[in-house]
């Protein structure tokens, strides 16, 4: 799927996990949803032309070139369960060693790429504005620890959500690489679609947007005082 769809699905998955699984407060739900929207783009770092691959120019393209070489090309290793585990493990290491310069650098790179790519993919902003916003978020996490505990979860959930989205397409996803080349699909061949075609832009994206809005409304309703809900009725 396109970066826009992956970010939407990541945001919806993060919001659902924050609300129904972790029972986070509204700020926590919003933080997890925002992080997951960006982390859901990480598997596409196996392509220099993807949202994550091009968001920071030479820096992100260099990372994408490296990951593409390690993973074996687009929609290969980075789109597998092992790839999701690797991204999550690296995020955990970066968070654990946040006090060291190596940990700070890794965490800054991860968050900056994810946030900048998500802002561009969701058409919220682009270019240097997106980069500066991403750097600000990375600084808040690194120096103040804001949302730090949610990052590994956002990475793992984002990667798995990305894989599920690509399993809706004709190409499918090789979940079991390097042990199996089989590509898994969630839809039968007659229904599976090509990335960027009308089924994605006219059906999948609107459904994801509605799901995200429904989750936001649900969270707002939960956060309202009981007397306000009674008065509204």
PDB file of C-alpha atoms in Angstrom:
ATOM      1  CA  UNK A   1       0.000   0.000   0.000  1.00  0.00           C
ATOM      2  CA  UNK A   2       0.945   3.661  -0.251  1.00  0.00           C
ATOM      3  CA  UNK A   3       2.619   5.501   2.605  1.00  0.00           C
ATOM      4  CA  UNK A   4      -0.606   7.419   3.298  1.00  0.00           C
ATOM      5  CA  UNK A   5      -2.523   4.184   3.852  1.00  0.00           C
ATOM      6  CA  UNK A   6       0.209   2.687   6.016  1.00  0.00           C
ATOM      7  CA  UNK A   7       0.303   5.765   8.258  1.00  0.00           C
ATOM      8  CA  UNK A   8      -3.483   5.793   8.609  1.00  0.00           C
ATOM      9  CA  UNK A   9      -3.540   2.110   9.501  1.00  0.00           C
ATOM     10  CA  UNK A  10      -0.690   2.598  11.965  1.00  0.00           C
ATOM     11  CA  UNK A  11      -2.468   5.491  13.670  1.00  0.00           C
ATOM     12  CA  UNK A  12      -5.693   3.470  13.925  1.00  0.00           C
ATOM     13  CA  UNK A  13      -3.856   0.420  15.294  1.00  0.00           C
ATOM     14  CA  UNK A  14      -1.981   2.537  17.831  1.00  0.00           C
ATOM     15  CA  UNK A  15      -5.137   4.295  18.981  1.00  0.00           C
ATOM     16  CA  UNK A  16      -7.014   0.983  19.320  1.00  0.00           C
ATOM     17  CA  UNK A  17      -4.168  -0.577  21.301  1.00  0.00           C
ATOM     18  CA  UNK A  18      -3.919   2.468  23.557  1.00  0.00           C
ATOM     19  CA  UNK A  19      -7.656   2.582  24.234  1.00  0.00           C
ATOM     20  CA  UNK A  20      -8.689  -1.049  24.493  1.00  0.00           C
ATOM     21  CA  UNK A  21      -5.534  -2.955  25.431  1.00  0.00           C
ATOM     22  CA  UNK A  22      -3.402  -0.589  27.511  1.00  0.00           C
ATOM     23  CA  UNK A  23      -6.204   1.722  28.712  1.00  0.00           C
ATOM     24  CA  UNK A  24      -3.970   4.766  28.412  1.00  0.00           C
ATOM     25  CA  UNK A  25      -5.139   8.312  29.182  1.00  0.00           C
ATOM     26  CA  UNK A  26      -6.052  10.477  26.159  1.00  0.00           C
ATOM     27  CA  UNK A  27      -2.558  11.963  25.885  1.00  0.00           C
ATOM     28  CA  UNK A  28      -1.046   8.474  25.931  1.00  0.00           C
ATOM     29  CA  UNK A  29      -3.458   7.222  23.266  1.00  0.00           C
ATOM     30  CA  UNK A  30      -2.637  10.178  21.036  1.00  0.00           C
ATOM     31  CA  UNK A  31       1.097   9.676  21.573  1.00  0.00           C
ATOM     32  CA  UNK A  32       0.962   5.960  20.759  1.00  0.00           C
ATOM     33  CA  UNK A  33      -1.209   6.606  17.706  1.00  0.00           C
ATOM     34  CA  UNK A  34       1.200   9.272  16.461  1.00  0.00           C
ATOM     35  CA  UNK A  35       4.287   7.137  16.985  1.00  0.00           C
ATOM     36  CA  UNK A  36       2.694   4.089  15.357  1.00  0.00           C
ATOM     37  CA  UNK A  37       1.619   6.156  12.347  1.00  0.00           C
ATOM     38  CA  UNK A  38       5.297   6.867  11.722  1.00  0.00           C
ATOM     39  CA  UNK A  39       6.703   3.471  12.683  1.00  0.00           C
ATOM     40  CA  UNK A  40       4.264   1.807  10.281  1.00  0.00           C
ATOM     41  CA  UNK A  41       6.417   3.221   7.477  1.00  0.00           C
ATOM     42  CA  UNK A  42       9.662   1.600   8.652  1.00  0.00           C
ATOM     43  CA  UNK A  43       9.387  -1.637   6.603  1.00  0.00           C
ATOM     44  CA  UNK A  44       9.484   0.497   3.442  1.00  0.00           C
ATOM     45  CA  UNK A  45      12.981   1.648   4.348  1.00  0.00           C
ATOM     46  CA  UNK A  46      13.980  -1.092   1.905  1.00  0.00           C
ATOM     47  CA  UNK A  47      13.154   1.413  -0.870  1.00  0.00           C
ATOM     48  CA  UNK A  48      14.924   4.746  -1.360  1.00  0.00           C
ATOM     49  CA  UNK A  49      11.823   6.170  -3.044  1.00  0.00           C
ATOM     50  CA  UNK A  50       9.409   5.416  -0.201  1.00  0.00           C
ATOM     51  CA  UNK A  51       8.082   8.010   2.255  1.00  0.00           C
ATOM     52  CA  UNK A  52      10.570   6.865   4.896  1.00  0.00           C
ATOM     53  CA  UNK A  53      13.396   6.517   2.405  1.00  0.00           C
ATOM     54  CA  UNK A  54      13.239  10.024   0.998  1.00  0.00           C
ATOM     55  CA  UNK A  55      12.000  12.121   3.956  1.00  0.00           C
ATOM     56  CA  UNK A  56      15.440  13.219   5.219  1.00  0.00           C
ATOM     57  CA  UNK A  57      17.184  13.342   1.878  1.00  0.00           C
ATOM     58  CA  UNK A  58      20.656  11.801   1.809  1.00  0.00           C
ATOM     59  CA  UNK A  59      20.440  10.598   5.427  1.00  0.00           C
ATOM     60  CA  UNK A  60      17.268   8.534   5.024  1.00  0.00           C
ATOM     61  CA  UNK A  61      18.272   7.388   1.528  1.00  0.00           C
ATOM     62  CA  UNK A  62      21.546   6.065   2.942  1.00  0.00           C
ATOM     63  CA  UNK A  63      19.658   4.151   5.626  1.00  0.00           C
ATOM     64  CA  UNK A  64      17.250   2.821   3.009  1.00  0.00           C
ATOM     65  CA  UNK A  65      20.142   1.761   0.759  1.00  0.00           C
ATOM     66  CA  UNK A  66      21.686  -0.154   3.676  1.00  0.00           C
ATOM     67  CA  UNK A  67      18.430  -1.848   4.703  1.00  0.00           C
ATOM     68  CA  UNK A  68      17.613  -2.714   1.094  1.00  0.00           C
ATOM     69  CA  UNK A  69      20.966  -4.461   0.784  1.00  0.00           C
ATOM     70  CA  UNK A  70      20.543  -6.368   4.038  1.00  0.00           C
ATOM     71  CA  UNK A  71      16.910  -7.364   3.464  1.00  0.00           C
ATOM     72  CA  UNK A  72      17.326  -8.431  -0.160  1.00  0.00           C
ATOM     73  CA  UNK A  73      15.190  -5.805  -1.897  1.00  0.00           C
ATOM     74  CA  UNK A  74      11.751  -4.289  -1.609  1.00  0.00           C
ATOM     75  CA  UNK A  75       9.119  -6.367   0.184  1.00  0.00           C
ATOM     76  CA  UNK A  76      11.573  -8.986   1.285  1.00  0.00           C
ATOM     77  CA  UNK A  77      13.301  -9.234   4.650  1.00  0.00           C
ATOM     78  CA  UNK A  78      12.038  -5.962   6.121  1.00  0.00           C
ATOM     79  CA  UNK A  79       8.460  -7.129   5.457  1.00  0.00           C
ATOM     80  CA  UNK A  80       8.850 -10.391   7.355  1.00  0.00           C
ATOM     81  CA  UNK A  81       8.184 -11.314  10.978  1.00  0.00           C
ATOM     82  CA  UNK A  82      11.940 -11.455  11.483  1.00  0.00           C
ATOM     83  CA  UNK A  83      12.193  -7.934  10.043  1.00  0.00           C
ATOM     84  CA  UNK A  84       9.531  -6.660  12.454  1.00  0.00           C
ATOM     85  CA  UNK A  85      11.393  -8.305  15.329  1.00  0.00           C
ATOM     86  CA  UNK A  86      14.681  -6.742  14.183  1.00  0.00           C
ATOM     87  CA  UNK A  87      13.206  -3.232  13.985  1.00  0.00           C
ATOM     88  CA  UNK A  88      11.602  -3.689  17.421  1.00  0.00           C
ATOM     89  CA  UNK A  89      14.805  -5.035  18.921  1.00  0.00           C
ATOM     90  CA  UNK A  90      16.820  -2.094  17.603  1.00  0.00           C
ATOM     91  CA  UNK A  91      14.240   0.302  19.030  1.00  0.00           C
ATOM     92  CA  UNK A  92      14.456  -1.405  22.420  1.00  0.00           C
ATOM     93  CA  UNK A  93      18.249  -1.147  22.394  1.00  0.00           C
ATOM     94  CA  UNK A  94      18.119   2.537  21.455  1.00  0.00           C
ATOM     95  CA  UNK A  95      15.636   3.251  24.256  1.00  0.00           C
ATOM     96  CA  UNK A  96      17.620   1.227  26.796  1.00  0.00           C
ATOM     97  CA  UNK A  97      20.875   3.026  25.992  1.00  0.00           C
ATOM     98  CA  UNK A  98      19.308   6.481  25.726  1.00  0.00           C
ATOM     99  CA  UNK A  99      21.891   7.724  28.209  1.00  0.00           C
ATOM    100  CA  UNK A 100      24.759   6.918  25.840  1.00  0.00           C
ATOM    101  CA  UNK A 101      25.591   8.877  22.710  1.00  0.00           C
ATOM    102  CA  UNK A 102      25.155   5.809  20.522  1.00  0.00           C
ATOM    103  CA  UNK A 103      21.683   5.232  21.958  1.00  0.00           C
ATOM    104  CA  UNK A 104      20.794   8.905  21.545  1.00  0.00           C
ATOM    105  CA  UNK A 105      21.937   8.860  17.915  1.00  0.00           C
ATOM    106  CA  UNK A 106      20.002   5.692  17.080  1.00  0.00           C
ATOM    107  CA  UNK A 107      16.866   6.902  18.820  1.00  0.00           C
ATOM    108  CA  UNK A 108      17.083  10.312  17.163  1.00  0.00           C
ATOM    109  CA  UNK A 109      17.449   8.735  13.720  1.00  0.00           C
ATOM    110  CA  UNK A 110      14.537   6.346  14.297  1.00  0.00           C
ATOM    111  CA  UNK A 111      12.119   8.978  15.578  1.00  0.00           C
ATOM    112  CA  UNK A 112      13.127  11.675  13.095  1.00  0.00           C
ATOM    113  CA  UNK A 113      12.666   9.400  10.097  1.00  0.00           C
ATOM    114  CA  UNK A 114       9.360   8.017  11.385  1.00  0.00           C
ATOM    115  CA  UNK A 115       7.791  11.356  12.320  1.00  0.00           C
ATOM    116  CA  UNK A 116       9.001  13.221   9.237  1.00  0.00           C
ATOM    117  CA  UNK A 117       7.825  10.412   6.936  1.00  0.00           C
ATOM    118  CA  UNK A 118       4.422  10.263   8.629  1.00  0.00           C
ATOM    119  CA  UNK A 119       3.883  14.020   8.352  1.00  0.00           C
ATOM    120  CA  UNK A 120       4.646  13.856   4.639  1.00  0.00           C
ATOM    121  CA  UNK A 121       2.672  10.655   4.017  1.00  0.00           C
ATOM    122  CA  UNK A 122      -0.414  12.084   5.732  1.00  0.00           C
ATOM    123  CA  UNK A 123      -0.016  15.365   3.791  1.00  0.00           C
ATOM    124  CA  UNK A 124       0.148  17.364   7.032  1.00  0.00           C
ATOM    125  CA  UNK A 125       3.372  19.123   6.088  1.00  0.00           C
ATOM    126  CA  UNK A 126       6.519  18.403   4.107  1.00  0.00           C
ATOM    127  CA  UNK A 127      10.102  19.403   3.439  1.00  0.00           C
ATOM    128  CA  UNK A 128      12.098  21.211   6.101  1.00  0.00           C
ATOM    129  CA  UNK A 129       8.976  21.926   8.165  1.00  0.00           C
ATOM    130  CA  UNK A 130       8.380  18.200   8.601  1.00  0.00           C
ATOM    131  CA  UNK A 131      12.056  17.658   9.386  1.00  0.00           C
ATOM    132  CA  UNK A 132      12.103  20.367  12.065  1.00  0.00           C
ATOM    133  CA  UNK A 133       8.928  19.014  13.659  1.00  0.00           C
ATOM    134  CA  UNK A 134      10.421  15.522  13.677  1.00  0.00           C
ATOM    135  CA  UNK A 135      13.645  16.790  15.247  1.00  0.00           C
ATOM    136  CA  UNK A 136      11.570  18.493  17.952  1.00  0.00           C
ATOM    137  CA  UNK A 137       9.738  15.257  18.750  1.00  0.00           C
ATOM    138  CA  UNK A 138      13.014  13.323  18.821  1.00  0.00           C
ATOM    139  CA  UNK A 139      14.530  15.886  21.207  1.00  0.00           C
ATOM    140  CA  UNK A 140      11.527  15.641  23.546  1.00  0.00           C
ATOM    141  CA  UNK A 141      11.861  11.866  23.707  1.00  0.00           C
ATOM    142  CA  UNK A 142      15.637  11.790  24.092  1.00  0.00           C
ATOM    143  CA  UNK A 143      16.096  14.533  26.672  1.00  0.00           C
ATOM    144  CA  UNK A 144      12.810  14.371  28.566  1.00  0.00           C
ATOM    145  CA  UNK A 145      11.788  10.753  28.017  1.00  0.00           C
ATOM    146  CA  UNK A 146       8.325  11.722  26.764  1.00  0.00           C
ATOM    147  CA  UNK A 147       6.602   8.619  25.374  1.00  0.00           C
ATOM    148  CA  UNK A 148       9.838   6.627  25.580  1.00  0.00           C
ATOM    149  CA  UNK A 149       8.204   3.448  26.907  1.00  0.00           C
ATOM    150  CA  UNK A 150       5.748   3.423  24.002  1.00  0.00           C
ATOM    151  CA  UNK A 151       8.332   3.457  21.207  1.00  0.00           C
ATOM    152  CA  UNK A 152       9.195  -0.284  21.026  1.00  0.00           C
ATOM    153  CA  UNK A 153       5.482  -1.087  21.106  1.00  0.00           C
ATOM    154  CA  UNK A 154       4.831   1.452  18.357  1.00  0.00           C
ATOM    155  CA  UNK A 155       7.611  -0.030  16.228  1.00  0.00           C
ATOM    156  CA  UNK A 156       6.424  -3.626  16.591  1.00  0.00           C
ATOM    157  CA  UNK A 157       2.769  -2.758  16.111  1.00  0.00           C
ATOM    158  CA  UNK A 158       3.558  -0.439  13.219  1.00  0.00           C
ATOM    159  CA  UNK A 159       5.626  -3.037  11.367  1.00  0.00           C
ATOM    160  CA  UNK A 160       2.972  -5.735  11.790  1.00  0.00           C
ATOM    161  CA  UNK A 161       0.241  -3.314  10.680  1.00  0.00           C
ATOM    162  CA  UNK A 162       2.321  -2.446   7.622  1.00  0.00           C
ATOM    163  CA  UNK A 163       2.686  -6.127   6.744  1.00  0.00           C
ATOM    164  CA  UNK A 164      -1.044  -6.707   7.178  1.00  0.00           C
ATOM    165  CA  UNK A 165      -1.762  -3.817   4.825  1.00  0.00           C
ATOM    166  CA  UNK A 166       0.581  -5.146   2.154  1.00  0.00           C
ATOM    167  CA  UNK A 167      -1.053  -8.560   2.503  1.00  0.00           C
ATOM    168  CA  UNK A 168      -4.200  -6.988   1.040  1.00  0.00           C
ATOM    169  CA  UNK A 169      -2.365  -6.363  -2.239  1.00  0.00           C
ATOM    170  CA  UNK A 170      -1.589  -8.698  -5.111  1.00  0.00           C
ATOM    171  CA  UNK A 171       2.107  -8.944  -4.181  1.00  0.00           C
ATOM    172  CA  UNK A 172       1.519 -10.176  -0.645  1.00  0.00           C
ATOM    173  CA  UNK A 173       4.230 -10.406   2.016  1.00  0.00           C
ATOM    174  CA  UNK A 174       6.921 -13.082   2.648  1.00  0.00           C
ATOM    175  CA  UNK A 175       6.267 -13.270   6.391  1.00  0.00           C
ATOM    176  CA  UNK A 176       8.475 -16.297   7.029  1.00  0.00           C
ATOM    177  CA  UNK A 177      11.666 -15.155   5.308  1.00  0.00           C
ATOM    178  CA  UNK A 178      14.400 -16.386   5.364  1.00  0.00           C
ATOM    179  CA  UNK A 179      12.826 -19.771   6.105  1.00  0.00           C
ATOM    180  CA  UNK A 180      10.206 -19.637   3.348  1.00  0.00           C
ATOM    181  CA  UNK A 181       9.684 -17.609   0.171  1.00  0.00           C
ATOM    182  CA  UNK A 182       5.903 -18.034   0.328  1.00  0.00           C
ATOM    183  CA  UNK A 183       3.962 -14.773   0.106  1.00  0.00           C
ATOM    184  CA  UNK A 184       0.965 -14.485   2.367  1.00  0.00           C
ATOM    185  CA  UNK A 185      -2.281 -12.744   1.379  1.00  0.00           C
ATOM    186  CA  UNK A 186      -5.357 -11.689   3.355  1.00  0.00           C
ATOM    187  CA  UNK A 187      -7.625 -11.500   0.303  1.00  0.00           C
ATOM    188  CA  UNK A 188      -8.366 -14.002  -2.479  1.00  0.00           C
ATOM    189  CA  UNK A 189      -6.655 -13.258  -5.826  1.00  0.00           C
ATOM    190  CA  UNK A 190      -9.816 -11.861  -7.435  1.00  0.00           C
ATOM    191  CA  UNK A 191     -10.207  -9.248  -4.695  1.00  0.00           C
ATOM    192  CA  UNK A 192      -6.569  -8.343  -3.970  1.00  0.00           C
ATOM    193  CA  UNK A 193      -5.605  -4.987  -5.447  1.00  0.00           C
ATOM    194  CA  UNK A 194      -2.529  -3.223  -6.780  1.00  0.00           C
ATOM    195  CA  UNK A 195      -0.906  -0.526  -4.640  1.00  0.00           C
ATOM    196  CA  UNK A 196      -2.278   2.956  -5.349  1.00  0.00           C
ATOM    197  CA  UNK A 197      -5.312   1.839  -7.334  1.00  0.00           C
ATOM    198  CA  UNK A 198      -8.965   2.721  -6.680  1.00  0.00           C
ATOM    199  CA  UNK A 199      -9.696  -0.044  -4.136  1.00  0.00           C
ATOM    200  CA  UNK A 200      -7.025   1.455  -1.905  1.00  0.00           C
ATOM    201  CA  UNK A 201      -7.787   5.144  -2.423  1.00  0.00           C
ATOM    202  CA  UNK A 202     -11.581   4.833  -2.593  1.00  0.00           C
ATOM    203  CA  UNK A 203     -12.249   2.024  -0.095  1.00  0.00           C
ATOM    204  CA  UNK A 204      -9.319   1.257   2.200  1.00  0.00           C
ATOM    205  CA  UNK A 205      -8.289   4.856   2.960  1.00  0.00           C
ATOM    206  CA  UNK A 206     -11.840   6.092   3.715  1.00  0.00           C
ATOM    207  CA  UNK A 207     -12.472   3.073   5.974  1.00  0.00           C
ATOM    208  CA  UNK A 208      -9.225   3.695   7.856  1.00  0.00           C
ATOM    209  CA  UNK A 209     -10.086   7.387   8.228  1.00  0.00           C
ATOM    210  CA  UNK A 210     -13.532   6.534   9.582  1.00  0.00           C
ATOM    211  CA  UNK A 211     -12.022   4.014  12.001  1.00  0.00           C
ATOM    212  CA  UNK A 212      -9.547   6.598  13.273  1.00  0.00           C
ATOM    213  CA  UNK A 213     -12.294   9.201  13.712  1.00  0.00           C
ATOM    214  CA  UNK A 214     -14.476   6.665  15.549  1.00  0.00           C
ATOM    215  CA  UNK A 215     -11.611   5.836  17.909  1.00  0.00           C
ATOM    216  CA  UNK A 216     -10.993   9.535  18.528  1.00  0.00           C
ATOM    217  CA  UNK A 217     -14.662  10.167  19.324  1.00  0.00           C
ATOM    218  CA  UNK A 218     -14.740   7.129  21.604  1.00  0.00           C
ATOM    219  CA  UNK A 219     -11.686   8.363  23.500  1.00  0.00           C
ATOM    220  CA  UNK A 220     -13.175  11.844  23.877  1.00  0.00           C
ATOM    221  CA  UNK A 221     -16.420  10.380  25.214  1.00  0.00           C
ATOM    222  CA  UNK A 222     -14.505   8.258  27.720  1.00  0.00           C
ATOM    223  CA  UNK A 223     -12.562  11.265  28.966  1.00  0.00           C
ATOM    224  CA  UNK A 224     -15.647  13.416  29.573  1.00  0.00           C
ATOM    225  CA  UNK A 225     -16.937  13.633  33.147  1.00  0.00           C
ATOM    226  CA  UNK A 226     -20.016  11.541  33.889  1.00  0.00           C
ATOM    227  CA  UNK A 227     -22.194  14.588  34.597  1.00  0.00           C
ATOM    228  CA  UNK A 228     -21.300  16.034  31.178  1.00  0.00           C
ATOM    229  CA  UNK A 229     -22.448  12.835  29.468  1.00  0.00           C
ATOM    230  CA  UNK A 230     -25.698  12.881  31.420  1.00  0.00           C
ATOM    231  CA  UNK A 231     -26.317  16.504  30.489  1.00  0.00           C
ATOM    232  CA  UNK A 232     -25.617  15.753  26.821  1.00  0.00           C
ATOM    233  CA  UNK A 233     -28.365  13.141  26.843  1.00  0.00           C
TER     234      UNK A 233
END
